[in-house]
CSV table of C-alpha atoms in Angstrom, one decimal:
chain,number,residue,atom,x,y,z
A,10,MET,CA,-9.6,-22.1,-19.8
A,11,PRO,CA,-7.0,-21.0,-17.2
A,12,LYS,CA,-4.6,-23.6,-15.9
A,13,ILE,CA,-4.5,-24.5,-12.2
A,14,ILE,CA,-1.3,-23.3,-10.5
A,15,GLU,CA,0.0,-25.8,-8.0
A,16,ASP,CA,2.3,-25.3,-5.0
A,17,SER,CA,5.7,-27.1,-5.4
A,18,ALA,CA,5.3,-27.6,-9.1
A,19,VAL,CA,8.1,-26.7,-11.5
A,20,TYR,CA,7.5,-24.3,-14.4
A,21,THR,CA,9.5,-22.6,-17.1
A,22,GLY,CA,9.2,-18.8,-16.6
A,23,LYS,CA,8.5,-16.4,-19.3
A,24,ASN,CA,12.3,-15.6,-19.3
A,25,GLY,CA,13.2,-19.3,-20.0
A,26,ARG,CA,14.4,-20.1,-16.5
A,27,LEU,CA,13.1,-22.9,-14.3
A,28,TYR,CA,11.1,-22.0,-11.2
A,29,GLU,CA,9.5,-24.0,-8.4
A,30,LEU,CA,6.4,-22.5,-7.0
A,31,GLY,CA,6.7,-22.3,-3.2
A,32,LYS,CA,3.5,-20.6,-2.1
A,33,VAL,CA,0.6,-19.4,-4.2
A,34,PHE,CA,-1.8,-16.7,-2.9
A,35,MET,CA,-4.8,-15.2,-4.8
A,36,TYR,CA,-2.8,-12.4,-6.6
A,37,THR,CA,0.9,-13.3,-5.8
A,38,ALA,CA,3.2,-16.3,-5.6
A,39,VAL,CA,6.6,-17.2,-4.2
A,40,VAL,CA,9.0,-18.9,-6.7
A,41,GLN,CA,12.5,-20.3,-6.3
A,42,ASP,CA,14.9,-19.8,-9.2
A,43,PHE,CA,16.6,-23.1,-9.9
A,44,GLN,CA,19.8,-21.4,-11.2
A,45,SER,CA,20.4,-18.8,-8.5
A,46,ARG,CA,18.6,-20.7,-5.7
A,47,THR,CA,17.1,-17.4,-4.6
A,48,TYR,CA,13.4,-16.7,-4.0
A,49,ALA,CA,11.3,-14.1,-5.8
A,50,VAL,CA,7.8,-12.8,-5.4
A,51,ILE,CA,5.7,-12.6,-8.6
A,52,THR,CA,2.3,-10.8,-9.0
A,53,LYS,CA,-0.7,-11.9,-11.0
A,54,PRO,CA,0.8,-15.4,-11.7
A,55,ASN,CA,-0.6,-17.2,-14.8
A,56,ILE,CA,0.1,-20.4,-16.6
A,57,SER,CA,-0.1,-20.0,-20.4
A,58,ASP,CA,-1.6,-22.6,-22.7
A,59,ASP,CA,1.9,-23.8,-23.6
A,60,GLY,CA,2.7,-24.3,-19.8
A,61,LEU,CA,4.9,-21.2,-19.3
A,62,LEU,CA,4.7,-19.3,-16.0
A,63,TRP,CA,3.9,-15.6,-16.6
A,64,TRP,CA,3.6,-12.7,-14.1
A,65,ARG,CA,3.0,-9.0,-14.1
A,66,THR,CA,5.8,-7.9,-11.8
A,67,LYS,CA,8.7,-9.7,-10.1
A,68,GLN,CA,10.8,-8.9,-7.0
A,69,ASP,CA,14.0,-10.8,-7.0
A,70,GLY,CA,16.8,-11.6,-4.5
A,71,PHE,CA,15.1,-13.0,-1.4
A,72,LYS,CA,17.5,-15.2,0.4
A,73,SER,CA,14.9,-16.9,2.6
A,74,ARG,CA,11.6,-18.3,1.7
A,75,THR,CA,10.1,-16.9,4.9
A,76,LYS,CA,10.8,-13.3,3.9
A,77,ALA,CA,9.6,-13.9,0.4
A,78,THR,CA,6.3,-15.4,1.7
A,79,LYS,CA,5.8,-12.5,4.1
A,80,THR,CA,6.3,-10.0,1.2
A,81,ALA,CA,4.0,-12.0,-1.1
A,82,LYS,CA,1.3,-12.1,1.6
A,83,GLU,CA,1.5,-8.3,2.1
A,84,LEU,CA,1.3,-7.7,-1.6
A,85,ASP,CA,-1.6,-10.1,-1.9
A,86,GLN,CA,-3.5,-8.1,0.8
A,87,MET,CA,-2.8,-4.9,-1.0
A,88,TYR,CA,-4.2,-6.3,-4.3
A,89,SER,CA,-7.2,-7.7,-2.5
A,90,LEU,CA,-8.0,-4.2,-1.0
A,91,MET,CA,-7.6,-2.5,-4.4
A,92,GLU,CA,-10.0,-5.0,-5.9
A,93,LYS,CA,-12.6,-4.6,-3.1
A,94,ASN,CA,-12.4,-0.8,-3.4
A,95,GLN,CA,-12.9,-1.0,-7.2
A,96,GLU,CA,-15.9,-3.3,-6.8
A,97,ILE,CA,-17.6,-1.0,-4.3
A,98,LYS,CA,-16.8,2.0,-6.4
A,99,ASN,CA,-18.5,0.3,-9.4
A,100,VAL,CA,-21.6,-0.3,-7.3
A,101,ALA,CA,-21.8,3.3,-6.2
A,102,GLU,CA,-21.4,4.5,-9.8
A,103,ASP,CA,-24.2,2.2,-10.9
A,104,ILE,CA,-26.5,3.5,-8.1
A,105,ASP,CA,-25.8,7.1,-9.2
A,106,ASP,CA,-26.3,6.2,-12.9
A,107,LEU,CA,-29.6,4.3,-12.4
A,108,ILE,CA,-31.1,6.8,-10.1
A,109,SER,CA,-30.3,9.7,-12.5
A,110,LYS,CA,-31.9,7.6,-15.4
A,111,SER,CA,-35.0,7.1,-13.3
A,112,TYR,CA,-35.8,10.9,-13.4
A,113,ILE,CA,-39.4,11.5,-14.5
A,114,SER,CA,-40.0,15.2,-14.1
A,115,ASN,CA,-40.1,18.0,-11.5
A,116,PHE,CA,-37.6,16.2,-9.2
A,117,ASN,CA,-39.7,13.0,-9.2
A,118,TYR,CA,-37.9,9.7,-9.6
A,119,ASP,CA,-39.0,6.2,-10.1
A,120,LEU,CA,-36.9,4.8,-7.3
A,121,ASP,CA,-38.6,1.4,-7.2
A,122,GLU,CA,-37.6,0.9,-10.9
A,123,ALA,CA,-34.1,2.1,-10.2
A,124,PHE,CA,-33.7,-0.2,-7.2
A,125,ASN,CA,-34.9,-3.2,-9.2
A,126,LYS,CA,-32.3,-2.4,-11.9
A,127,ILE,CA,-29.6,-2.0,-9.3
A,128,ILE,CA,-30.5,-5.4,-7.7
A,129,GLU,CA,-30.3,-7.0,-11.1
A,130,LYS,CA,-26.6,-6.0,-11.3
A,131,HIS,CA,-25.5,-6.2,-7.7
A,132,SER,CA,-26.5,-8.0,-4.5
A,133,GLU,CA,-28.6,-6.3,-1.9
A,134,PHE,CA,-25.6,-6.5,0.4
A,135,GLU,CA,-23.3,-4.8,-2.1
A,136,VAL,CA,-25.9,-2.0,-2.5
A,137,ALA,CA,-26.4,-1.6,1.3
A,138,GLN,CA,-22.6,-1.6,1.8
A,139,ALA,CA,-22.1,1.2,-0.8
A,140,VAL,CA,-24.9,3.3,0.8
A,141,ALA,CA,-23.6,2.7,4.3
A,142,LEU,CA,-20.0,3.6,3.3
A,143,THR,CA,-21.3,6.7,1.5
A,144,ILE,CA,-23.2,7.9,4.6
A,145,ASN,CA,-20.2,7.1,6.8
A,146,ALA,CA,-17.8,9.0,4.5
A,147,LYS,CA,-20.2,12.0,4.3
A,148,SER,CA,-21.4,12.2,7.9
A,149,TRP,CA,-21.1,16.0,7.6
A,150,ASP,CA,-23.7,16.0,4.8
A,151,GLY,CA,-27.1,17.4,6.0
A,152,ARG,CA,-29.0,15.2,3.5
A,153,PHE,CA,-28.6,12.2,5.9
A,154,SER,CA,-30.7,12.1,9.0
A,155,GLN,CA,-29.5,10.8,12.4
A,156,LEU,CA,-31.5,7.7,11.7
A,157,ASN,CA,-29.7,7.1,8.4
A,158,LYS,CA,-26.3,7.7,10.1
A,159,ALA,CA,-27.3,5.2,12.9
A,160,TRP,CA,-28.3,2.6,10.4
A,161,ALA,CA,-25.0,3.1,8.5
A,162,ASP,CA,-22.9,2.8,11.7
A,163,ASN,CA,-24.8,-0.3,12.8
A,164,PHE,CA,-24.5,-1.9,9.3
A,165,ILE,CA,-20.8,-1.3,9.2
A,166,THR,CA,-20.3,-2.5,12.8
A,167,PHE,CA,-22.5,-5.6,12.4
A,168,ASN,CA,-20.9,-6.7,9.2
A,169,GLY,CA,-17.3,-6.1,10.4
A,170,ILE,CA,-16.5,-3.6,7.6
A,171,LYS,CA,-13.2,-1.9,8.2
A,172,THR,CA,-13.9,1.7,7.1
A,173,GLU,CA,-10.1,2.5,7.0
A,174,GLU,CA,-9.9,0.1,4.0
A,175,TYR,CA,-12.2,2.5,2.1
A,176,ASP,CA,-10.6,5.8,3.0
A,177,ARG,CA,-10.5,6.9,-0.6
A,178,PHE,CA,-14.1,5.8,-1.3
A,179,TYR,CA,-16.3,8.9,-1.8
A,180,GLY,CA,-19.5,7.0,-2.4
A,181,CYS,CA,-22.6,7.8,-4.2
A,182,ASN,CA,-23.6,11.4,-5.0
């Protein structure tokens, strides 16, 4: 079971030095090194079973906590976007996979069965988001009617989805 990381707690780092956690975000944290009295930004912070503070990467040498916190927040947003993009990509891949597995013969598909299997793995919102982003990214594709494109645009607008966050999302086939 993962240990809870607390702000303002003191931990021994994986390098044996003492650190005080200043601010903890979802994927990053600001720490102050007790020896050098400087701040650092660590990514993917984790407390091991023996109480050691571990991290994936560390940026050292921040003189002010404010600058370190700003950097940590920016990195946290980047990690969050990367994770969202991966999640929606997984949904699109599952849609493609389950539709191709639903092929019966002569270009006939059991789409009801495919939809039921997709909904078992992902929420209806996630599926709709993947389809809407696909239509949006492939607006040039003649397979999508004007009605489909209008639905996708409305879905994206109504749900406040920022398409620029998905600029590398190519969607379903």
